[in-house]
Short mmCIF file of C-alpha atoms in Angstrom, two decimals:
data_model
loop_
_atom_site.label_atom_id
_atom_site.label_comp_id
_atom_site.label_asym_id
_atom_site.label_seq_id
_atom_site.Cartn_x
_atom_site.Cartn_y
_atom_site.Cartn_z
CA MET A 249 167.85 161.46 132.20
CA GLY A 250 164.85 158.91 132.69
CA GLY A 251 163.13 160.40 129.99
CA LEU A 252 165.54 159.08 127.41
CA VAL A 253 165.05 155.57 128.25
CA PRO A 254 162.33 155.18 125.91
CA ALA A 255 164.36 156.76 123.17
CA ALA A 256 167.16 154.28 123.98
CA VAL A 257 164.84 151.49 124.03
CA LEU A 258 163.22 152.71 120.61
CA VAL A 259 166.67 152.42 119.23
CA LEU A 260 167.33 149.25 120.71
CA ASP A 261 164.04 147.87 119.46
CA ALA A 262 164.61 149.35 116.02
CA GLN A 263 168.10 147.30 115.84
CA MET A 264 166.49 144.28 116.87
CA GLY A 265 163.85 144.49 114.50
CA ALA A 266 161.27 144.61 117.26
CA LEU A 267 159.36 147.40 115.62
CA GLY A 268 157.22 145.17 113.60
CA ALA A 269 156.39 145.15 110.17
CA ASN A 270 156.21 148.89 109.65
CA PRO A 271 159.03 150.27 111.82
CA ILE A 272 159.07 153.64 110.58
CA GLN A 273 155.21 153.90 111.46
CA ARG A 274 155.64 152.55 114.66
CA ALA A 275 158.48 154.95 115.83
CA ILE A 276 156.38 157.70 114.78
CA LEU A 277 153.28 156.79 116.75
CA GLN A 278 155.74 156.12 119.76
CA THR A 279 157.52 159.09 119.98
CA GLY A 280 154.17 161.06 119.19
CA LEU A 281 152.78 159.48 122.41
CA LEU A 282 155.88 160.29 124.52
CA ALA A 283 155.85 163.98 123.35
CA LEU A 284 151.97 164.06 124.54
CA VAL A 285 152.55 162.27 127.67
CA LEU A 286 155.49 164.42 128.56
CA LEU A 287 153.83 167.57 127.95
CA ILE A 288 150.73 166.45 130.14
CA LEU A 289 153.41 165.61 132.99
CA SER A 290 155.15 168.92 132.62
CA LEU A 291 151.41 170.83 132.81
CA ALA A 292 150.91 168.59 135.86
CA CYS A 293 154.09 170.04 137.68
CA THR A 294 152.47 173.30 138.81
CA PRO A 295 149.21 171.98 140.03
CA LEU A 296 150.63 169.26 141.93
CA ARG A 297 153.11 171.95 143.76
CA THR A 298 150.20 173.91 144.65
CA LEU A 299 148.29 170.97 145.81
CA THR A 300 150.55 169.30 147.78
CA GLY A 301 153.07 171.91 148.71
CA TRP A 302 155.77 169.88 147.36
CA THR A 303 158.87 171.55 145.51
CA TRP A 304 160.30 168.95 143.49
CA PRO A 305 157.71 169.13 140.89
CA ALA A 306 158.63 172.70 139.92
CA ARG A 307 162.22 171.73 139.96
CA ILE A 308 161.81 168.81 137.44
CA ARG A 309 159.12 170.90 135.10
CA LYS A 310 161.95 172.41 132.88
CA ALA A 311 163.62 169.13 132.07
CA LEU A 312 160.09 167.41 131.31
CA GLY A 313 159.50 170.61 128.68
CA LEU A 314 162.54 170.05 127.17
CA LEU A 315 162.16 166.32 126.69
CA THR A 316 158.47 167.14 125.42
CA PHE A 317 160.37 169.31 122.86
CA PHE A 318 162.98 166.43 122.18
CA TYR A 319 160.37 163.48 121.18
CA ALA A 320 158.25 166.34 119.43
CA VAL A 321 161.16 166.95 116.92
CA LEU A 322 162.26 163.25 116.82
CA HIS A 323 158.51 162.67 115.82
CA PHE A 324 158.88 165.21 113.18
CA LEU A 325 162.04 164.06 112.02
CA LEU A 326 160.74 160.42 111.63
CA TYR A 327 157.59 161.67 109.78
CA LEU A 328 159.91 163.60 107.54
CA LEU A 329 161.68 160.42 107.13
CA ASP A 330 158.71 158.59 106.28
CA HIS A 331 157.97 161.10 103.39
CA GLY A 332 161.61 160.88 102.18
CA PHE A 333 162.39 164.17 103.09
CA THR A 334 160.25 165.75 100.08
CA PRO A 335 159.32 169.44 101.06
CA ALA A 336 156.87 169.50 98.36
CA VAL A 337 154.92 166.56 99.88
CA VAL A 338 155.43 167.81 103.44
CA LEU A 339 154.07 171.50 102.68
CA GLU A 340 151.02 169.85 100.78
CA ASP A 341 150.36 167.64 103.85
CA VAL A 342 150.69 170.66 106.47
CA LEU A 343 148.58 172.79 104.37
CA GLU A 344 145.96 170.74 103.10
CA ARG A 345 145.45 168.13 106.16
CA PRO A 346 144.25 169.76 109.20
CA PHE A 347 145.69 167.18 111.26
CA VAL A 348 149.29 167.50 110.09
CA THR A 349 148.57 171.45 110.31
CA VAL A 350 147.90 171.57 114.02
CA GLY A 351 150.50 168.94 114.92
CA PHE A 352 152.95 171.03 113.10
CA ALA A 353 151.61 174.11 114.86
CA ALA A 354 152.24 172.85 118.10
CA LEU A 355 155.72 172.06 117.22
CA VAL A 356 156.34 175.53 115.90
CA LEU A 357 154.77 177.02 119.36
CA MET A 358 157.18 174.87 121.28
CA LEU A 359 160.30 176.15 119.67
CA PRO A 360 160.28 179.56 121.10
CA LEU A 361 159.43 178.03 124.73
CA ALA A 362 162.55 175.35 124.24
CA LEU A 363 165.06 178.58 123.23
CA THR A 364 163.94 180.42 126.20
CA SER A 365 164.10 177.70 128.87
CA GLY A 366 167.43 179.03 130.33
CA ARG A 367 167.92 181.39 133.20
CA GLY A 368 169.24 183.68 131.14
CA ALA A 369 166.25 183.99 129.00
CA VAL A 370 164.21 184.94 132.00
CA ARG A 371 166.62 187.68 132.81
CA ARG A 372 166.82 189.23 129.57
CA LEU A 373 162.75 189.12 128.70
CA GLY A 374 161.93 190.16 132.07
CA PHE A 375 159.97 187.28 134.18
CA GLN A 376 156.51 189.04 133.08
CA ARG A 377 157.21 188.56 129.63
CA TRP A 378 158.70 185.51 129.84
CA GLN A 379 155.94 183.92 131.70
CA ARG A 380 153.22 185.44 129.01
CA LEU A 381 155.50 183.55 126.30
CA HIS A 382 155.58 180.50 128.32
CA GLN A 383 151.69 180.33 128.68
CA LEU A 384 151.91 179.45 124.75
CA VAL A 385 152.35 175.86 126.05
CA TYR A 386 148.50 175.76 126.95
CA VAL A 387 148.13 176.56 123.16
CA ALA A 388 150.41 173.63 122.12
CA ALA A 389 148.77 171.22 124.67
CA GLY A 390 145.42 171.80 123.10
CA LEU A 391 146.78 171.52 119.47
CA GLY A 392 148.70 168.16 120.58
CA VAL A 393 145.49 166.59 121.64
CA LEU A 394 143.45 167.78 118.78
CA HIS A 395 146.59 166.26 116.70
CA PHE A 396 146.18 163.00 118.45
CA TRP A 397 142.35 162.91 118.16
CA TRP A 398 142.14 163.39 114.51
CA GLY A 399 145.04 160.98 113.74
CA VAL A 400 143.32 158.03 115.29
CA LYS A 401 141.38 156.04 112.93
CA LYS A 402 138.48 154.90 114.90
CA ASP A 403 139.04 154.09 118.88
CA HIS A 404 139.07 157.52 120.32
CA THR A 405 139.37 156.08 124.06
CA PRO A 406 143.52 157.23 124.34
CA PRO A 407 143.06 160.77 122.68
CA LEU A 408 139.77 161.14 125.05
CA ILE A 409 141.77 160.15 128.23
CA ALA A 410 144.55 162.92 126.99
CA ALA A 411 141.98 165.45 126.60
CA LEU A 412 140.25 164.70 129.95
CA VAL A 413 143.50 164.88 131.86
CA VAL A 414 144.62 168.08 129.87
CA MET A 415 141.16 169.91 131.06
CA VAL A 416 141.37 168.62 134.58
CA LEU A 417 144.92 170.43 134.76
CA PHE A 418 143.34 173.55 133.20
CA ALA A 419 140.68 173.68 135.18
CA VAL A 420 142.74 173.42 138.40
CA ARG A 421 144.69 176.56 137.01
CA LEU A 422 141.51 178.26 136.25
CA ILE A 423 140.35 177.88 139.64
CA ARG A 424 143.54 178.84 141.61
CA SER A 425 143.94 182.19 139.36
CA ARG A 426 139.95 183.02 140.14
CA ARG A 427 140.85 182.38 143.92
CA ALA A 428 144.13 184.40 143.77
CA ARG A 429 142.31 187.48 142.27
CA ALA A 430 139.12 187.07 144.51
CA MET B 1296 175.87 138.62 150.03
CA THR B 1297 177.92 137.31 153.11
CA SER B 1298 178.11 139.33 156.21
CA THR B 1299 181.57 139.70 157.67
CA PRO B 1300 182.05 140.10 161.43
CA PRO B 1301 182.76 143.48 162.84
CA ASP B 1302 186.50 144.27 163.16
CA PRO B 1303 187.09 144.24 166.85
CA GLN B 1304 189.76 147.25 166.24
CA LEU B 1305 187.42 149.41 165.00
CA PRO B 1306 184.44 151.32 166.75
CA ALA B 1307 181.21 149.73 166.26
CA ASP B 1308 179.75 152.83 164.93
CA PRO B 1309 181.56 154.68 161.86
CA GLU B 1310 180.23 158.06 162.74
CA ASP B 1311 182.38 158.26 166.23
CA THR B 1312 185.51 158.62 164.03
CA THR B 1313 184.18 160.91 161.47
CA PRO B 1314 184.21 164.44 162.23
CA GLU B 1315 180.68 165.78 162.78
CA THR B 1316 181.06 168.31 159.71
CA GLN B 1317 181.80 165.83 157.18
CA VAL B 1318 178.43 163.79 157.83
CA PRO B 1319 175.77 166.08 156.16
CA PRO B 1320 177.61 166.55 152.82
CA ARG B 1321 178.03 162.80 152.41
CA ARG B 1322 174.77 161.75 153.63
CA GLU B 1323 173.42 164.42 151.15
CA PHE B 1324 175.23 163.21 148.26
CA LEU B 1325 173.88 159.58 148.89
CA LYS B 1326 170.56 160.92 149.52
CA ASN B 1327 170.74 162.85 146.16
CA ALA B 1328 172.21 160.15 144.18
CA ALA B 1329 169.52 157.78 145.43
CA LEU B 1330 166.73 160.42 144.37
CA PHE B 1331 168.27 160.87 141.09
CA THR B 1332 168.60 157.06 140.45
CA GLY B 1333 165.04 156.77 141.59
CA THR B 1334 163.76 159.51 139.44
CA VAL B 1335 165.75 158.32 136.71
CA ALA B 1336 164.39 154.73 136.81
CA ALA B 1337 160.66 155.81 137.92
CA LEU B 1338 160.31 158.40 135.09
CA GLY B 1339 162.10 156.19 132.39
CA GLY B 1340 160.21 153.22 133.39
CA GLY B 1341 156.53 155.03 133.57
CA LEU B 1342 157.35 156.49 130.33
CA GLU B 1343 157.88 153.11 128.97
CA LEU B 1344 155.08 151.48 130.53
CA LEU B 1345 152.48 154.20 129.12
CA THR B 1346 153.92 154.41 125.76
CA ARG B 1347 155.80 151.36 124.58
CA ARG B 1348 154.18 149.41 121.86
CA PRO B 1349 156.61 146.98 120.23
CA GLY B 1350 155.68 145.07 117.26
CA ALA B 1351 154.54 141.50 117.41
CA ALA B 1352 157.38 138.76 117.02
CA ALA B 1353 157.32 136.73 114.13
CA GLN B 1354 156.21 133.39 114.09
CA ALA B 1355 156.71 130.35 112.28
CA ALA B 1356 154.22 129.56 109.67
CA PRO B 1357 151.41 127.07 111.15
CA GLY B 1358 148.58 125.40 109.54
CA GLU B 1359 148.38 122.36 107.25
CA LEU B 1360 150.09 122.64 103.73
CA MET B 1361 147.28 123.14 100.95
CA ALA B 1362 149.23 123.65 98.02
CA GLN B 1363 152.08 122.15 95.84
CA ALA B 1364 155.32 124.00 94.99
CA ARG B 1365 154.05 127.09 93.03
CA ARG B 1366 153.28 126.68 89.30
CA PRO B 1367 154.26 129.58 86.76
CA LEU B 1368 152.94 132.83 87.09
CA GLY B 1369 149.13 133.19 86.09
CA PRO B 1370 147.62 135.96 84.21
CA TYR B 1371 146.48 138.16 87.01
CA ASP B 1372 149.70 137.31 89.31
CA THR B 1373 152.15 140.07 89.91
CA SER B 1374 156.00 139.06 89.86
CA GLU B 1375 156.88 141.82 92.66
CA PRO B 1376 158.75 140.20 95.72
CA ILE B 1377 156.02 138.49 98.23
CA THR B 1378 155.83 139.85 101.59
CA PRO B 1379 157.25 137.35 103.89
CA TYR B 1380 154.79 135.16 105.88
CA ALA B 1381 156.12 136.72 109.13
CA GLN B 1382 155.07 140.14 108.32
CA ALA B 1383 151.82 139.24 106.51
CA THR B 1384 150.62 137.52 109.33
CA THR B 1385 151.80 140.38 112.56
CA TYR B 1386 150.65 143.33 110.84
CA ASN B 1387 146.89 143.33 110.45
CA ASN B 1388 144.12 145.28 110.70
CA PHE B 1389 141.42 143.13 112.02
CA TYR B 1390 139.30 145.30 114.49
CA GLU B 1391 137.19 142.41 115.88
CA PHE B 1392 140.62 141.26 117.69
CA GLY B 1393 141.37 145.13 118.15
CA THR B 1394 142.61 148.23 116.80
CA GLY B 1395 146.30 147.86 117.25
CA LYS B 1396 147.91 146.26 114.23
CA ASP B 1397 149.50 143.41 116.56
CA ASP B 1398 146.46 142.47 118.23
CA PRO B 1399 144.99 140.29 115.58
CA ALA B 1400 148.03 137.87 115.60
CA ARG B 1401 148.30 137.86 119.48
CA LEU B 1402 144.91 137.39 120.08
CA ALA B 1403 143.87 135.13 116.93
CA GLY B 1404 143.73 132.01 119.10
CA SER B 1405 140.26 132.69 120.39
CA LEU B 1406 138.89 132.30 117.01
CA ARG B 1407 137.64 128.90 116.16
CA THR B 1408 137.35 128.25 112.33
CA ARG B 1409 135.95 124.76 112.52
CA PRO B 1410 132.96 123.84 112.20
CA TRP B 1411 131.97 126.91 110.28
CA THR B 1412 129.14 127.26 108.07
CA VAL B 1413 128.29 129.88 105.43
CA LEU B 1414 124.89 131.26 104.32
CA ILE B 1415 124.35 132.16 101.05
CA ASP B 1416 121.17 133.50 100.36
CA GLY B 1417 118.83 136.64 99.01
CA GLU B 1418 118.34 137.20 95.47
CA VAL B 1419 119.52 133.85 94.21
CA ARG B 1420 117.85 130.66 92.72
CA LYS B 1421 119.73 128.34 95.02
CA PRO B 1422 120.51 129.78 98.45
CA VAL B 1423 122.25 127.48 100.44
CA ARG B 1424 124.08 127.26 103.86
CA VAL B 1425 127.11 125.24 103.51
CA ASP B 1426 130.12 123.81 105.70
CA ILE B 1427 133.33 125.77 104.96
CA ASP B 1428 135.08 122.36 103.90
CA THR B 1429 132.27 121.46 101.44
CA LEU B 1430 132.33 124.99 100.23
CA GLN B 1431 135.88 124.77 99.36
CA SER B 1432 135.69 121.38 97.62
CA TRP B 1433 133.30 122.82 95.00
CA PHE B 1434 135.95 124.46 93.10
CA PRO B 1435 139.65 123.76 92.48
CA LEU B 1436 141.77 125.91 94.56
CA GLU B 1437 144.03 128.31 92.74
CA ASP B 1438 146.82 130.78 93.78
CA ARG B 1439 146.98 134.52 92.99
CA ILE B 1440 149.80 136.50 93.86
CA TYR B 1441 148.04 140.02 94.37
CA ARG B 1442 149.03 143.45 95.59
CA MET B 1443 147.18 144.77 98.62
CA ARG B 1444 147.07 148.41 99.54
CA CYS B 1445 145.48 149.56 103.06
CA VAL B 1446 144.01 153.18 102.92
CA GLU B 1447 146.64 154.03 105.63
CA GLY B 1448 149.14 154.31 103.36
CA TRP B 1449 151.05 150.85 103.25
CA SER B 1450 150.94 147.90 101.01
CA MET B 1451 151.86 144.05 100.79
CA VAL B 1452 152.03 141.58 98.02
CA MET B 1453 150.09 138.35 99.14
CA PRO B 1454 149.99 134.84 97.68
CA TRP B 1455 146.39 133.77 98.24
CA LEU B 1456 144.90 130.61 97.78
CA GLY B 1457 141.31 130.11 97.34
CA PHE B 1458 138.71 130.46 94.28
CA PRO B 1459 137.16 133.24 92.22
CA LEU B 1460 134.03 134.67 93.77
CA GLY B 1461 132.40 134.52 90.25
CA ALA B 1462 132.45 131.02 90.35
CA LEU B 1463 130.62 130.79 93.50
CA LEU B 1464 128.00 133.23 92.36
CA ARG B 1465 127.22 131.20 89.13
CA ARG B 1466 126.80 127.98 91.14
CA ILE B 1467 124.21 129.71 93.38
CA GLU B 1468 122.73 131.61 90.35
CA PRO B 1469 121.86 135.26 91.07
CA ASN B 1470 118.12 136.19 90.03
CA SER B 1471 117.34 139.40 87.87
CA LYS B 1472 116.68 141.49 90.94
CA ALA B 1473 120.29 140.93 92.24
CA LYS B 1474 122.38 144.06 91.92
CA TYR B 1475 124.98 144.08 94.98
CA VAL B 1476 126.65 141.44 97.10
CA GLN B 1477 126.59 141.92 100.90
CA PHE B 1478 129.24 140.10 103.06
CA THR B 1479 129.15 139.59 106.86
CA SER B 1480 131.63 139.01 109.38
CA LEU B 1481 131.02 136.54 112.37
CA HIS B 1482 129.59 138.31 115.13
CA ASP B 1483 130.72 136.53 118.47
CA PRO B 1484 132.52 138.75 120.96
CA LYS B 1485 133.60 135.39 122.82
CA GLN B 1486 135.58 134.76 119.99
CA PHE B 1487 136.42 138.40 118.92
CA PRO B 1488 137.65 140.53 122.00
CA GLY B 1489 137.52 143.48 119.66
CA GLN B 1490 133.93 143.21 119.15
CA ARG B 1491 133.12 143.63 123.26
CA GLY B 1492 133.64 147.21 122.56
CA ASP B 1493 132.06 149.29 119.97
CA VAL B 1494 134.59 150.42 117.99
CA LEU B 1495 132.71 149.90 115.19
CA ASP B 1496 129.01 148.74 114.67
CA TRP B 1497 129.44 145.17 114.62
CA PRO B 1498 129.10 142.79 112.63
CA TYR B 1499 131.55 144.16 109.84
CA VAL B 1500 129.41 144.30 106.62
CA GLU B 1501 131.05 144.75 103.25
CA GLY B 1502 129.72 144.89 99.92
CA LEU B 1503 130.42 144.95 96.11
CA ARG B 1504 128.16 145.72 93.00
CA LEU B 1505 127.35 142.39 91.30
CA ASP B 1506 129.68 143.08 88.14
CA GLU B 1507 132.34 144.12 90.47
CA ALA B 1508 131.73 140.93 92.37
CA LEU B 1509 131.62 138.64 88.98
CA HIS B 1510 135.05 140.19 87.81
CA PRO B 1511 137.74 137.37 87.56
CA LEU B 1512 140.15 139.16 89.64
CA THR B 1513 137.44 138.91 92.77
CA PHE B 1514 138.43 136.32 94.91
CA MET B 1515 137.58 134.37 98.04
CA ALA B 1516 140.74 133.12 99.74
CA VAL B 1517 141.04 130.19 102.13
CA GLY B 1518 144.90 130.07 102.37
CA LEU B 1519 147.77 132.26 102.52
CA HIS B 1520 151.25 131.22 101.39
CA GLY B 1521 150.42 127.86 100.37
CA ARG B 1522 148.72 127.07 103.85
CA ALA B 1523 145.29 127.50 105.59
CA LEU B 1524 144.47 131.23 106.08
CA PRO B 1525 145.87 132.10 109.55
CA ASN B 1526 142.95 133.41 111.71
CA GLN B 1527 144.54 136.71 111.90
CA ASN B 1528 144.58 137.20 108.12
CA GLY B 1529 140.68 136.31 107.96
CA ALA B 1530 140.24 132.59 108.36
CA PRO B 1531 138.41 130.27 107.31
CA LEU B 1532 136.95 132.55 104.17
CA ARG B 1533 137.77 136.15 103.38
CA LEU B 1534 137.21 138.23 100.45
CA VAL B 1535 140.01 139.75 98.29
CA VAL B 1536 139.35 142.39 95.97
CA PRO B 1537 143.07 143.76 94.91
CA TRP B 1538 142.12 147.11 93.34
CA LYS B 1539 140.21 148.18 96.30
CA TYR B 1540 141.66 149.58 99.67
CA GLY B 1541 142.16 146.64 102.25
CA PHE B 1542 139.17 147.49 104.46
CA LYS B 1543 137.00 146.06 101.57
CA ASN B 1544 138.51 142.74 102.00
CA ILE B 1545 135.98 141.49 104.74
CA LYS B 1546 137.38 138.68 106.94
CA SER B 1547 135.84 135.47 108.63
CA VAL B 1548 132.82 135.67 106.16
CA VAL B 1549 129.70 133.82 107.81
CA ARG B 1550 127.13 135.25 105.20
CA ILE B 1551 126.88 136.24 101.28
CA THR B 1552 123.82 137.92 100.70
CA LEU B 1553 122.49 139.16 96.64
CA THR B 1554 120.75 142.34 97.29
CA GLN B 1555 118.93 144.88 95.32
CA LYS B 1556 120.12 147.51 97.18
CA GLN B 1557 123.77 149.07 97.69
CA PRO B 1558 124.74 147.37 101.23
CA ARG B 1559 125.08 149.62 103.94
CA THR B 1560 129.06 149.10 104.69
CA THR B 1561 130.74 149.05 108.08
CA TRP B 1562 133.47 151.95 107.28
CA ALA B 1563 131.46 154.13 105.23
CA LEU B 1564 128.63 154.08 108.07
CA ALA B 1565 131.40 154.77 110.74
CA ALA B 1566 133.18 157.93 108.61
CA PRO B 1567 131.33 158.44 105.34
CA ASP B 1568 133.36 161.20 104.42
CA GLU B 1569 136.62 159.27 104.95
CA TYR B 1570 135.70 155.77 103.47
CA GLY B 1571 133.45 155.25 100.59
CA PHE B 1572 131.30 152.16 99.39
CA TYR B 1573 133.64 152.08 96.26
CA ALA B 1574 137.13 152.23 97.93
CA ASN B 1575 138.90 152.02 94.83
CA VAL B 1576 142.79 152.66 95.32
CA ASN B 1577 143.04 156.05 93.78
CA PRO B 1578 146.12 158.21 94.25
CA LYS B 1579 144.16 161.32 93.03
CA VAL B 1580 141.77 160.92 95.71
CA PRO B 1581 143.39 162.10 99.17
CA HIS B 1582 141.95 160.74 102.35
CA PRO B 1583 141.46 163.48 104.81
CA ARG B 1584 144.38 162.16 106.97
CA TRP B 1585 146.79 160.23 104.46
CA SER B 1586 147.59 161.40 101.09
CA GLN B 1587 147.12 158.49 98.82
CA ALA B 1588 149.73 159.65 96.37
CA THR B 1589 152.51 157.19 97.82
CA GLU B 1590 152.64 154.08 99.76
CA ARG B 1591 155.47 152.04 101.88
CA ARG B 1592 155.73 148.43 100.64
CA ILE B 1593 156.30 146.62 103.89
CA GLY B 1594 159.64 145.93 104.34
CA GLU B 1595 160.99 149.18 102.14
CA LEU B 1596 162.23 152.29 103.54
CA ARG B 1597 161.10 154.62 100.80
CA ARG B 1598 157.74 155.33 99.49
CA ARG B 1599 156.79 154.23 96.04
CA PRO B 1600 153.95 156.21 93.94
CA THR B 1601 150.29 154.79 94.16
CA LEU B 1602 149.07 153.17 90.82
CA PRO B 1603 145.33 153.95 89.99
CA PHE B 1604 143.19 150.91 91.05
CA ASN B 1605 146.01 149.58 92.48
CA GLY B 1606 147.75 148.79 89.30
CA TYR B 1607 144.62 146.80 87.91
CA ALA B 1608 143.45 149.84 85.92
CA GLU B 1609 143.56 148.00 82.61
CA GLU B 1610 141.50 145.14 84.22
CA VAL B 1611 139.07 146.94 85.99
CA ALA B 1612 138.78 150.71 84.82
CA SER B 1613 136.03 149.96 82.51
CA LEU B 1614 133.60 149.07 85.32
CA TYR B 1615 133.47 152.33 86.24
CA LYS B 1616 133.28 154.20 82.88
CA GLY B 1617 131.17 157.50 83.26
CA MET B 1618 131.69 157.55 86.88
CA ASP B 1619 132.84 160.57 88.90
CA LEU B 1620 135.22 158.61 91.08
CA ARG B 1621 135.85 161.64 93.50
CA ARG B 1622 132.35 161.51 94.14
CA PHE B 1623 132.05 157.76 94.43
CA PHE B 1624 135.20 157.24 96.13
#
């Protein structure tokens, strides 16, 4: 629920003309950033639980994942709107600009994850296979950070912060799984 | 809230009258409701704080009036609708103030544009260090309505006020060794908060070939919308080359140097594969991140096709005869 607040504020801002002179571009940047922040929050759930013993992070993980997908789709729809929903232009962009390619790939990778987010899917797939499938989120996170990095014209501080946080979260997982095996 | 005295008919503690079994579910519900509300507020608020970047609010036009009411269109003026002042002054790339589009409007108050001197030197017969007010008094101020195209894929229509660069160059008389013109922006981190970081190599440097600089379209602006140039738009003196991408239009110029060699310009140094020295608007040469085939005119929803040389091909294409513009982008 709280995750929808930024979307509501965005709609409100757009209504009031508070998005500046280029509202579509502003909305694209904002939804993209929201998707990445939510993705990072969802990746933080498991380490947070293992480090603290709290159970609530694990309970909100699915909601965070679905919100990530929601904002990623919104981000993509706004990008389509920006390009007048012209398939030829979008296809050229996806094929020829690595920055667009990796963003699009991250969205595509998240689609099966969103579709199999229900309890039923875990049963149908079996936990092992479901878990393996959902490890795609690590690839999506990497591509998402790369997309952010390449999208910035010069000041790389924000994407650098995102990259560092993702790397720390990956490192925690790696150390945990090494220990579990040892 | 006003507190009411406890009703003497009722026991002081409500739990005395409530059967034991009803307490936990009600408490549980309240606790969950509180948790839910707290989570919604915390997550929503936190996400807003982390990601919200509202646009700059529109402002009234400050600055003294510099020009009379508009005269009929001149030979280089476009008749396309002019971008409103509020948008032209709140959506700016001016990295000296910060990389956000609204940073310049927000932070431009720290720039002091008087007194301001401009040094004109290098391969010239009459080098000069001149005060900005004296400099602009040398020429009758003209207005020019030019299209402006940013390499990021947006465009505006700007009513500039100023004088042709050619008039200034003729006055200071380039010698026979002069081949290029190098421009330098003010470097002062006290006035430009964006210069406290090393996003770009400061000071900002731009350049033109001498024939480009002498072209009648090439303009030095000191005003916008009939008023003194707002700080965020490059006060007190900026370059305007309408057939090139916006980043060539260096702002807050303090030095103009005529050189023999091609100047090492800021964006071409920062990312040579993305920003060239020539930076002519060209729909056929894509940027690694942005197709240049189309652009959004600020204020419009649909993109429009980008024109070669930003629509000024008739005037300037001959400057590049025989050059491969894919190589010299």
